[in-house]
Amino acid sequence: MSELNLSRLDRRTFLKGSMAATAAAAAGSLLAACAPQAPANNSATALGDGAAASAGSPVASGYANPDGIGIPVTPDTTEEADVVVIGSGMGGLTAAMLTKEQAPEAVVVLLEKQSTLGGNTNFAEGGGGFLNMTPEEARAAVQAEMIQRNFVVDPSLFYALKTQQGDCADWLFGKHGVAIKDYGSGQPLYKGGTGASAVATLAPQAEQLGVDIRTDARAFALVLDDEYTVTGLQYKAKDGSVVQLNARAVVVASGGMNTNPELLELYSNVDLGKVMPLGVGQDGDGHLMVEQTAHGRTGLQTIDGFFAGIGTAADPCGFDSDLNTAAGFQFSSMFVNQYGDRFYDESFGFNTGSQLFFTCIPQVILSQSQAFSVFDESYVQKWEAGQWQNGHNGFDSATKQGSPLVIRSEIERVADKDWFYQADTIEALGQAIAADVPGFSVEHFTRTVEAYNAAAEGAPDEFGKPREMIWALATPPFYAAKAGVNAYNTNGGIHINTDAQVVDPDGAPISGLYASGIATAGWDSQVYGGGTNQPVALWCSCVAARHIVENVLGGSFADDWKGDVPMSSILGEGYTNGNPLGHGDE
């Protein structure tokens, strides 16, 4: 039997300690229960020796696991809590605050491994569904979501979210005053264009409620009574000591594994050399910890790409670079593949809505062995004159339209990169690319550019691109840059039910364990549908908090938990739900 599919008996045997000798040799004593244990002098050392310890662990077989995630050790200190939340983004803050509001006497601890709060919510735009849907509306919306996401989603989760999202929004924006603003992008976004404003609003309120917030605190292992019962967790504190928190419930809101390419290589099926990750701290810690339980191996991680980017995974141009925006984000971008050919139907972004263009183009890029964005001096002049279609995100696409982009200094910065090419003729540009890519045909490339230029003059375009978006490539110097994917995050992983409980492969819940946000499975396929990440985190944590209060802590949820300021009063009576990126109604 493979290590990735341990039977329940084998896993329980492991947890109860029959294999403790193997793990102990490399990582100190294995914790099989939550009883306090004597401090171990070698606990901090053990935490860093995860590669050896993982040999006897059910966690991520094949992963070196240098930080020993998912492998308990003997703690230096042990504390008692009621609820522990991992992560301080929208999912973490919501779970901690709402639980504390409805169970004021509960000891709620929030752990954040970074030194600052908010995680990747600081970079999120927000948006999503602000109002509850009727069952009829929800069914139609879920059908649309399934189609857009290639049916690789969990409709039961989407249906629950659609019918309850308004209550969650009332709590966040009405009761707690997180500000939103319509920047003309099709849906209100967090004020300022990113979730940093939401974090700044929520964090002080969490402290006032009495949530015990601990930064520089990296959770690394669950404490289990058995594979179906979570009784706490362990984290590494800033001083290097290992703290065990015995708890009645743990909420995993730790994000994806976008910034851990070594781990992601085991869970995804794409060329990671073309994936340029964004964000911070998305190391897959929560996924590995969940794998300690009967949940077993977490699901396939899909890449949430948004536009193409230029550069490579090892050496990206940079998401905030105007050159990256100009060469990768535009409807007018011209891409060729490893053969020097254009390679996809370029009409679909216009006849199906811009959202599909934004999210499908990265996957189209990944479908090719190589892809290159091609431009010339005339493009540079247009970009510097403010002629562009899309900014870094929905916020600046709407508010900075027409502003000049900084291009020439960026070209100088990347001129010597091995992924950037410059020449005085199209043929010479093709030859430079062909020197690095043996399959690249200079003849194909020159013919492709000739046809593209003819389409710019009014000839029919073979790939259906609207003429106004076809900019001729006729003014030297000519440039090309390797194209890849700007990866916002990953999706997939932890399976949950509609109470946000982590479940085993048969759907049985793991007692005391919940998950929220993009760490959870069921929301996206290889094509990111857009407008889900923040609403999913908010909804998961609202339902988790309710279940914890009512079923773990023995309390009750107040009827007025969401406050008395409905979203209809904030958005206006005529408001209808829509996608924050403008692709029709949700």
mmCIF file of N, CA and C in Angstrom, residues 426-536:
data_model
loop_
_atom_site.group_PDB
_atom_site.id
_atom_site.type_symbol
_atom_site.label_atom_id
_atom_site.label_comp_id
_atom_site.label_asym_id
_atom_site.label_seq_id
_atom_site.Cartn_x
_atom_site.Cartn_y
_atom_site.Cartn_z
ATOM 1 N N ILE A 426 12.670 41.981 -37.752
ATOM 2 C CA ILE A 426 11.888 40.839 -37.277
ATOM 3 C C ILE A 426 12.667 39.549 -37.498
ATOM 4 N N GLU A 427 13.333 39.450 -38.627
ATOM 5 C CA GLU A 427 14.106 38.239 -38.903
ATOM 6 C C GLU A 427 15.219 38.052 -37.878
ATOM 7 N N ALA A 428 15.917 39.128 -37.553
ATOM 8 C CA ALA A 428 16.992 39.034 -36.561
ATOM 9 C C ALA A 428 16.437 38.701 -35.181
ATOM 10 N N LEU A 429 15.259 39.225 -34.870
ATOM 11 C CA LEU A 429 14.617 38.892 -33.585
ATOM 12 C C LEU A 429 14.303 37.400 -33.533
ATOM 13 N N GLY A 430 13.771 36.885 -34.644
ATOM 14 C CA GLY A 430 13.483 35.463 -34.713
ATOM 15 C C GLY A 430 14.734 34.618 -34.578
ATOM 16 N N GLN A 431 15.810 35.056 -35.171
ATOM 17 C CA GLN A 431 17.069 34.315 -35.085
ATOM 18 C C GLN A 431 17.593 34.283 -33.651
ATOM 19 N N ALA A 432 17.418 35.385 -32.936
ATOM 20 C CA ALA A 432 17.867 35.435 -31.546
ATOM 21 C C ALA A 432 17.065 34.454 -30.683
ATOM 22 N N ILE A 433 15.767 34.379 -30.926
ATOM 23 C CA ILE A 433 14.945 33.431 -30.175
ATOM 24 C C ILE A 433 15.308 32.000 -30.547
ATOM 25 N N ALA A 434 15.495 31.764 -31.840
ATOM 26 C CA ALA A 434 15.814 30.415 -32.319
ATOM 27 C C ALA A 434 17.134 29.905 -31.757
ATOM 28 N N ALA A 435 18.039 30.804 -31.425
ATOM 29 C CA ALA A 435 19.311 30.388 -30.843
ATOM 30 C C ALA A 435 19.110 29.735 -29.481
ATOM 31 N N ASP A 436 18.009 30.101 -28.790
ATOM 32 C CA ASP A 436 17.701 29.529 -27.481
ATOM 33 C C ASP A 436 16.661 28.415 -27.559
ATOM 34 N N VAL A 437 15.806 28.472 -28.568
ATOM 35 C CA VAL A 437 14.702 27.526 -28.705
ATOM 36 C C VAL A 437 14.849 26.819 -30.047
ATOM 37 N N PRO A 438 15.448 25.631 -30.086
ATOM 38 C CA PRO A 438 15.765 24.962 -31.351
ATOM 39 C C PRO A 438 14.570 24.759 -32.274
ATOM 40 N N GLY A 439 13.372 24.578 -31.719
ATOM 41 C CA GLY A 439 12.207 24.344 -32.564
ATOM 42 C C GLY A 439 11.609 25.598 -33.152
ATOM 43 N N PHE A 440 12.126 26.753 -32.752
ATOM 44 C CA PHE A 440 11.572 28.026 -33.216
ATOM 45 C C PHE A 440 11.939 28.247 -34.679
ATOM 46 N N SER A 441 10.935 28.488 -35.522
ATOM 47 C CA SER A 441 11.149 28.684 -36.960
ATOM 48 C C SER A 441 11.151 30.167 -37.293
ATOM 49 N N VAL A 442 12.279 30.656 -37.740
ATOM 50 C CA VAL A 442 12.370 32.066 -38.150
ATOM 51 C C VAL A 442 11.435 32.329 -39.312
ATOM 52 N N GLU A 443 11.318 31.364 -40.220
ATOM 53 C CA GLU A 443 10.420 31.524 -41.373
ATOM 54 C C GLU A 443 8.976 31.652 -40.916
ATOM 55 N N HIS A 444 8.555 30.768 -40.005
ATOM 56 C CA HIS A 444 7.195 30.850 -39.471
ATOM 57 C C HIS A 444 6.964 32.204 -38.790
ATOM 58 N N PHE A 445 7.937 32.627 -38.033
ATOM 59 C CA PHE A 445 7.811 33.863 -37.262
ATOM 60 C C PHE A 445 7.650 35.067 -38.178
ATOM 61 N N THR A 446 8.496 35.173 -39.179
ATOM 62 C CA THR A 446 8.404 36.325 -40.093
ATOM 63 C C THR A 446 7.083 36.304 -40.849
ATOM 64 N N ARG A 447 6.633 35.107 -41.237
ATOM 65 C CA ARG A 447 5.353 34.999 -41.940
ATOM 66 C C ARG A 447 4.197 35.378 -41.012
ATOM 67 N N THR A 448 4.311 34.973 -39.745
ATOM 68 C CA THR A 448 3.281 35.319 -38.759
ATOM 69 C C THR A 448 3.171 36.827 -38.592
ATOM 70 N N VAL A 449 4.302 37.507 -38.481
ATOM 71 C CA VAL A 449 4.292 38.960 -38.305
ATOM 72 C C VAL A 449 3.759 39.652 -39.565
ATOM 73 N N GLU A 450 4.125 39.153 -40.740
ATOM 74 C CA GLU A 450 3.610 39.735 -41.982
ATOM 75 C C GLU A 450 2.083 39.643 -42.035
ATOM 76 N N ALA A 451 1.535 38.484 -41.653
ATOM 77 C CA ALA A 451 0.080 38.316 -41.650
ATOM 78 C C ALA A 451 -0.569 39.215 -40.601
ATOM 79 N N TYR A 452 0.090 39.371 -39.463
ATOM 80 C CA TYR A 452 -0.436 40.219 -38.397
ATOM 81 C C TYR A 452 -0.489 41.675 -38.864
ATOM 82 N N ASN A 453 0.561 42.114 -39.534
ATOM 83 C CA ASN A 453 0.600 43.487 -40.041
ATOM 84 C C ASN A 453 -0.448 43.710 -41.122
ATOM 85 N N ALA A 454 -0.685 42.689 -41.947
ATOM 86 C CA ALA A 454 -1.726 42.811 -42.964
ATOM 87 C C ALA A 454 -3.099 42.940 -42.308
ATOM 88 N N ALA A 455 -3.321 42.197 -41.213
ATOM 89 C CA ALA A 455 -4.585 42.298 -40.493
ATOM 90 C C ALA A 455 -4.749 43.672 -39.867
ATOM 91 N N ALA A 456 -3.634 44.275 -39.456
ATOM 92 C CA ALA A 456 -3.693 45.635 -38.905
ATOM 93 C C ALA A 456 -4.147 46.636 -39.952
ATOM 94 N N GLU A 457 -3.923 46.300 -41.230
ATOM 95 C CA GLU A 457 -4.323 47.178 -42.325
ATOM 96 C C GLU A 457 -5.705 46.844 -42.857
ATOM 97 N N GLY A 458 -6.350 45.813 -42.292
ATOM 98 C CA GLY A 458 -7.713 45.509 -42.690
ATOM 99 C C GLY A 458 -7.944 44.137 -43.278
ATOM 100 N N ALA A 459 -6.893 43.370 -43.510
ATOM 101 C CA ALA A 459 -7.075 42.011 -44.016
ATOM 102 C C ALA A 459 -7.734 41.150 -42.943
ATOM 103 N N PRO A 460 -8.471 40.103 -43.323
ATOM 104 C CA PRO A 460 -9.070 39.215 -42.321
ATOM 105 C C PRO A 460 -7.986 38.598 -41.438
ATOM 106 N N ASP A 461 -8.254 38.538 -40.143
ATOM 107 C CA ASP A 461 -7.288 37.938 -39.236
ATOM 108 C C ASP A 461 -7.638 36.478 -39.007
ATOM 109 N N GLU A 462 -6.682 35.609 -39.232
ATOM 110 C CA GLU A 462 -6.905 34.172 -39.114
ATOM 111 C C GLU A 462 -7.387 33.777 -37.737
ATOM 112 N N PHE A 463 -6.980 34.526 -36.704
ATOM 113 C CA PHE A 463 -7.311 34.159 -35.334
ATOM 114 C C PHE A 463 -8.437 35.005 -34.738
ATOM 115 N N GLY A 464 -9.094 35.799 -35.569
ATOM 116 C CA GLY A 464 -10.310 36.472 -35.149
ATOM 117 C C GLY A 464 -10.137 37.665 -34.242
ATOM 118 N N LYS A 465 -8.943 38.206 -34.147
ATOM 119 C CA LYS A 465 -8.719 39.330 -33.244
ATOM 120 C C LYS A 465 -9.323 40.600 -33.837
ATOM 121 N N PRO A 466 -10.043 41.375 -33.056
ATOM 122 C CA PRO A 466 -10.617 42.624 -33.568
ATOM 123 C C PRO A 466 -9.520 43.557 -34.091
ATOM 124 N N ARG A 467 -9.797 44.205 -35.181
ATOM 125 C CA ARG A 467 -8.769 45.012 -35.843
ATOM 126 C C ARG A 467 -8.215 46.096 -34.931
ATOM 127 N N GLU A 468 -9.066 46.707 -34.104
ATOM 128 C CA GLU A 468 -8.592 47.803 -33.254
ATOM 129 C C GLU A 468 -7.575 47.337 -32.208
ATOM 130 N N MET A 469 -7.509 46.038 -31.981
ATOM 131 C CA MET A 469 -6.542 45.508 -31.027
ATOM 132 C C MET A 469 -5.308 44.922 -31.713
ATOM 133 N N ILE A 470 -5.246 45.024 -33.005
ATOM 134 C CA ILE A 470 -4.073 44.530 -33.736
ATOM 135 C C ILE A 470 -3.179 45.720 -34.064
ATOM 136 N N TRP A 471 -2.080 45.810 -33.376
ATOM 137 C CA TRP A 471 -1.122 46.890 -33.585
ATOM 138 C C TRP A 471 0.017 46.356 -34.458
ATOM 139 N N ALA A 472 0.278 47.051 -35.550
ATOM 140 C CA ALA A 472 1.304 46.595 -36.486
ATOM 141 C C ALA A 472 2.686 46.535 -35.823
ATOM 142 N N LEU A 473 3.458 45.540 -36.228
ATOM 143 C CA LEU A 473 4.844 45.375 -35.767
ATOM 144 C C LEU A 473 5.752 45.765 -36.919
ATOM 145 N N ALA A 474 6.043 47.057 -37.022
ATOM 146 C CA ALA A 474 6.775 47.547 -38.194
ATOM 147 C C ALA A 474 7.817 48.605 -37.863
ATOM 148 N N THR A 475 7.963 48.959 -36.570
ATOM 149 C CA THR A 475 8.851 50.052 -36.197
ATOM 150 C C THR A 475 9.970 49.535 -35.301
ATOM 151 N N PRO A 476 11.207 49.502 -35.821
ATOM 152 C CA PRO A 476 12.313 49.020 -34.973
ATOM 153 C C PRO A 476 12.645 50.022 -33.871
ATOM 154 N N PRO A 477 13.285 49.540 -32.792
ATOM 155 C CA PRO A 477 13.689 48.152 -32.557
ATOM 156 C C PRO A 477 12.509 47.257 -32.195
ATOM 157 N N PHE A 478 12.723 45.955 -32.431
ATOM 158 C CA PHE A 478 11.714 44.942 -32.132
ATOM 159 C C PHE A 478 12.132 44.178 -30.868
ATOM 160 N N TYR A 479 11.128 43.785 -30.081
ATOM 161 C CA TYR A 479 11.402 43.130 -28.804
ATOM 162 C C TYR A 479 10.569 41.846 -28.668
ATOM 163 N N ALA A 480 11.087 40.927 -27.888
ATOM 164 C CA ALA A 480 10.325 39.745 -27.494
ATOM 165 C C ALA A 480 10.730 39.373 -26.070
ATOM 166 N N ALA A 481 9.787 38.852 -25.340
ATOM 167 C CA ALA A 481 10.056 38.416 -23.962
ATOM 168 C C ALA A 481 9.340 37.103 -23.726
ATOM 169 N N LYS A 482 10.020 36.180 -23.048
ATOM 170 C CA LYS A 482 9.358 34.936 -22.686
ATOM 171 C C LYS A 482 8.159 35.249 -21.798
ATOM 172 N N ALA A 483 7.069 34.554 -22.079
ATOM 173 C CA ALA A 483 5.832 34.782 -21.333
ATOM 174 C C ALA A 483 5.544 33.610 -20.421
ATOM 175 N N GLY A 484 5.009 33.913 -19.267
ATOM 176 C CA GLY A 484 4.600 32.895 -18.309
ATOM 177 C C GLY A 484 3.307 33.301 -17.649
ATOM 178 N N VAL A 485 3.117 32.886 -16.418
ATOM 179 C CA VAL A 485 1.863 33.117 -15.717
ATOM 180 C C VAL A 485 2.111 33.870 -14.417
ATOM 181 N N ASN A 486 1.401 34.964 -14.227
ATOM 182 C CA ASN A 486 1.367 35.614 -12.925
ATOM 183 C C ASN A 486 0.395 34.830 -12.057
ATOM 184 N N ALA A 487 0.904 34.079 -11.102
ATOM 185 C CA ALA A 487 0.076 33.185 -10.294
ATOM 186 C C ALA A 487 -0.314 33.876 -8.996
ATOM 187 N N TYR A 488 -1.591 34.204 -8.875
ATOM 188 C CA TYR A 488 -2.063 34.835 -7.656
ATOM 189 C C TYR A 488 -2.030 33.861 -6.480
ATOM 190 N N ASN A 489 -2.417 32.645 -6.747
ATOM 191 C CA ASN A 489 -2.465 31.659 -5.694
ATOM 192 C C ASN A 489 -2.761 30.301 -6.311
ATOM 193 N N THR A 490 -2.916 29.309 -5.470
ATOM 194 C CA THR A 490 -3.369 28.000 -5.918
ATOM 195 C C THR A 490 -4.773 27.753 -5.390
ATOM 196 N N ASN A 491 -5.469 26.843 -6.016
ATOM 197 C CA ASN A 491 -6.758 26.404 -5.506
ATOM 198 C C ASN A 491 -6.773 24.889 -5.434
ATOM 199 N N GLY A 492 -7.531 24.384 -4.493
ATOM 200 C CA GLY A 492 -7.605 22.945 -4.303
ATOM 201 C C GLY A 492 -7.254 22.596 -2.885
ATOM 202 N N GLY A 493 -7.038 21.332 -2.647
ATOM 203 C CA GLY A 493 -6.511 20.948 -1.361
ATOM 204 C C GLY A 493 -7.487 20.335 -0.410
ATOM 205 N N ILE A 494 -7.914 21.083 0.596
ATOM 206 C CA ILE A 494 -8.595 20.535 1.765
ATOM 207 C C ILE A 494 -10.101 20.425 1.488
ATOM 208 N N HIS A 495 -10.623 19.226 1.620
ATOM 209 C CA HIS A 495 -12.050 19.006 1.381
ATOM 210 C C HIS A 495 -12.853 19.315 2.634
ATOM 211 N N ILE A 496 -13.930 20.076 2.446
ATOM 212 C CA ILE A 496 -14.788 20.490 3.551
ATOM 213 C C ILE A 496 -16.244 20.209 3.203
ATOM 214 N N ASN A 497 -17.088 20.221 4.231
ATOM 215 C CA ASN A 497 -18.527 20.166 3.997
ATOM 216 C C ASN A 497 -19.105 21.571 4.116
ATOM 217 N N THR A 498 -20.416 21.703 4.098
ATOM 218 C CA THR A 498 -21.029 23.033 4.105
ATOM 219 C C THR A 498 -21.027 23.684 5.481
ATOM 220 N N ASP A 499 -20.442 23.031 6.471
ATOM 221 C CA ASP A 499 -20.154 23.661 7.767
ATOM 222 C C ASP A 499 -18.679 23.996 7.888
ATOM 223 N N ALA A 500 -17.946 23.854 6.774
ATOM 224 C CA ALA A 500 -16.495 24.108 6.720
ATOM 225 C C ALA A 500 -15.697 23.143 7.581
ATOM 226 N N GLN A 501 -16.290 22.004 7.948
ATOM 227 C CA GLN A 501 -15.534 20.972 8.636
ATOM 228 C C GLN A 501 -14.653 20.225 7.643
ATOM 229 N N VAL A 502 -13.437 19.939 8.021
ATOM 230 C CA VAL A 502 -12.576 19.095 7.202
ATOM 231 C C VAL A 502 -13.127 17.668 7.265
ATOM 232 N N VAL A 503 -13.155 17.007 6.105
ATOM 233 C CA VAL A 503 -13.769 15.678 6.029
ATOM 234 C C VAL A 503 -12.790 14.651 5.477
ATOM 235 N N ASP A 504 -13.093 13.374 5.712
ATOM 236 C CA ASP A 504 -12.283 12.302 5.154
ATOM 237 C C ASP A 504 -12.755 11.999 3.730
ATOM 238 N N PRO A 505 -12.142 11.053 3.018
ATOM 239 C CA PRO A 505 -12.540 10.792 1.631
ATOM 240 C C PRO A 505 -13.989 10.352 1.468
ATOM 241 N N ASP A 506 -14.627 9.864 2.543
ATOM 242 C CA ASP A 506 -16.026 9.467 2.474
ATOM 243 C C ASP A 506 -16.970 10.560 2.950
ATOM 244 N N GLY A 507 -16.434 11.703 3.314
ATOM 245 C CA GLY A 507 -17.268 12.809 3.774
ATOM 246 C C GLY A 507 -17.490 12.869 5.264
ATOM 247 N N ALA A 508 -16.893 11.966 6.019
ATOM 248 C CA ALA A 508 -17.029 12.004 7.472
ATOM 249 C C ALA A 508 -16.169 13.123 8.045
ATOM 250 N N PRO A 509 -16.710 13.935 8.954
ATOM 251 C CA PRO A 509 -15.959 15.084 9.467
ATOM 252 C C PRO A 509 -14.861 14.683 10.440
ATOM 253 N N ILE A 510 -13.817 15.483 10.453
ATOM 254 C CA ILE A 510 -12.744 15.360 11.437
ATOM 255 C C ILE A 510 -13.115 16.254 12.610
ATOM 256 N N SER A 511 -13.348 15.677 13.758
ATOM 257 C CA SER A 511 -13.800 16.454 14.907
ATOM 258 C C SER A 511 -12.768 17.500 15.307
ATOM 259 N N GLY A 512 -13.254 18.746 15.449
ATOM 260 C CA GLY A 512 -12.386 19.824 15.911
ATOM 261 C C GLY A 512 -11.554 20.485 14.835
ATOM 262 N N LEU A 513 -11.773 20.148 13.545
ATOM 263 C CA LEU A 513 -10.931 20.697 12.486
ATOM 264 C C LEU A 513 -11.782 21.326 11.394
ATOM 265 N N TYR A 514 -11.461 22.581 11.065
ATOM 266 C CA TYR A 514 -12.184 23.358 10.059
ATOM 267 C C TYR A 514 -11.169 23.994 9.112
ATOM 268 N N ALA A 515 -11.626 24.382 7.915
ATOM 269 C CA ALA A 515 -10.729 25.038 6.963
ATOM 270 C C ALA A 515 -11.488 26.118 6.220
ATOM 271 N N SER A 516 -10.744 27.133 5.776
ATOM 272 C CA SER A 516 -11.370 28.293 5.151
ATOM 273 C C SER A 516 -10.503 28.835 4.024
ATOM 274 N N GLY A 517 -11.170 29.420 3.033
ATOM 275 C CA GLY A 517 -10.466 30.161 1.992
ATOM 276 C C GLY A 517 -9.858 29.283 0.920
ATOM 277 N N ILE A 518 -8.790 29.801 0.289
ATOM 278 C CA ILE A 518 -8.231 29.112 -0.868
ATOM 279 C C ILE A 518 -7.495 27.837 -0.493
ATOM 280 N N ALA A 519 -7.352 27.556 0.795
ATOM 281 C CA ALA A 519 -6.803 26.261 1.192
ATOM 282 C C ALA A 519 -7.798 25.140 0.922
ATOM 283 N N THR A 520 -9.063 25.495 0.714
ATOM 284 C CA THR A 520 -10.101 24.476 0.565
ATOM 285 C C THR A 520 -10.323 24.125 -0.898
ATOM 286 N N ALA A 521 -10.863 22.936 -1.131
ATOM 287 C CA ALA A 521 -11.116 22.426 -2.477
ATOM 288 C C ALA A 521 -12.561 22.704 -2.878
ATOM 289 N N GLY A 522 -12.810 22.627 -4.172
ATOM 290 C CA GLY A 522 -14.174 22.694 -4.678
ATOM 291 C C GLY A 522 -14.562 23.986 -5.353
ATOM 292 N N TRP A 523 -13.621 24.932 -5.470
ATOM 293 C CA TRP A 523 -13.990 26.254 -5.968
ATOM 294 C C TRP A 523 -13.496 26.561 -7.372
ATOM 295 N N ASP A 524 -12.388 26.000 -7.778
ATOM 296 C CA ASP A 524 -11.846 26.353 -9.081
ATOM 297 C C ASP A 524 -11.163 25.171 -9.735
ATOM 298 N N SER A 525 -11.103 25.236 -11.058
ATOM 299 C CA SER A 525 -10.367 24.247 -11.834
ATOM 300 C C SER A 525 -9.084 24.902 -12.324
ATOM 301 N N GLN A 526 -8.557 24.425 -13.443
ATOM 302 C CA GLN A 526 -7.362 25.051 -13.995
ATOM 303 C C GLN A 526 -7.631 26.490 -14.436
ATOM 304 N N VAL A 527 -8.887 26.825 -14.645
ATOM 305 C CA VAL A 527 -9.247 28.184 -15.042
ATOM 306 C C VAL A 527 -9.910 28.878 -13.869
ATOM 307 N N TYR A 528 -9.262 29.910 -13.373
ATOM 308 C CA TYR A 528 -9.799 30.690 -12.255
ATOM 309 C C TYR A 528 -10.998 31.486 -12.735
ATOM 310 N N GLY A 529 -12.126 31.294 -12.073
ATOM 311 C CA GLY A 529 -13.344 31.949 -12.511
ATOM 312 C C GLY A 529 -13.427 33.407 -12.146
ATOM 313 N N GLY A 530 -12.658 33.822 -11.150
ATOM 314 C CA GLY A 530 -12.679 35.223 -10.751
ATOM 315 C C GLY A 530 -13.730 35.521 -9.701
ATOM 316 N N GLY A 531 -13.383 36.416 -8.773
ATOM 317 C CA GLY A 531 -14.355 36.900 -7.812
ATOM 318 C C GLY A 531 -14.736 35.920 -6.729
ATOM 319 N N THR A 532 -13.885 34.930 -6.445
ATOM 320 C CA THR A 532 -14.265 33.949 -5.431
ATOM 321 C C THR A 532 -13.417 34.008 -4.173
ATOM 322 N N ASN A 533 -12.168 34.355 -4.259
ATOM 323 C CA ASN A 533 -11.258 34.108 -3.136
ATOM 324 C C ASN A 533 -11.692 34.782 -1.838
ATOM 325 N N GLN A 534 -11.977 36.055 -1.865
ATOM 326 C CA GLN A 534 -12.389 36.729 -0.629
ATOM 327 C C GLN A 534 -13.784 36.296 -0.180
ATOM 328 N N PRO A 535 -14.772 36.226 -1.073
ATOM 329 C CA PRO A 535 -16.080 35.723 -0.625
ATOM 330 C C PRO A 535 -16.028 34.302 -0.070
ATOM 331 N N VAL A 536 -15.186 33.445 -0.655
ATOM 332 C CA VAL A 536 -15.064 32.076 -0.143
ATOM 333 C C VAL A 536 -14.479 32.082 1.262
#
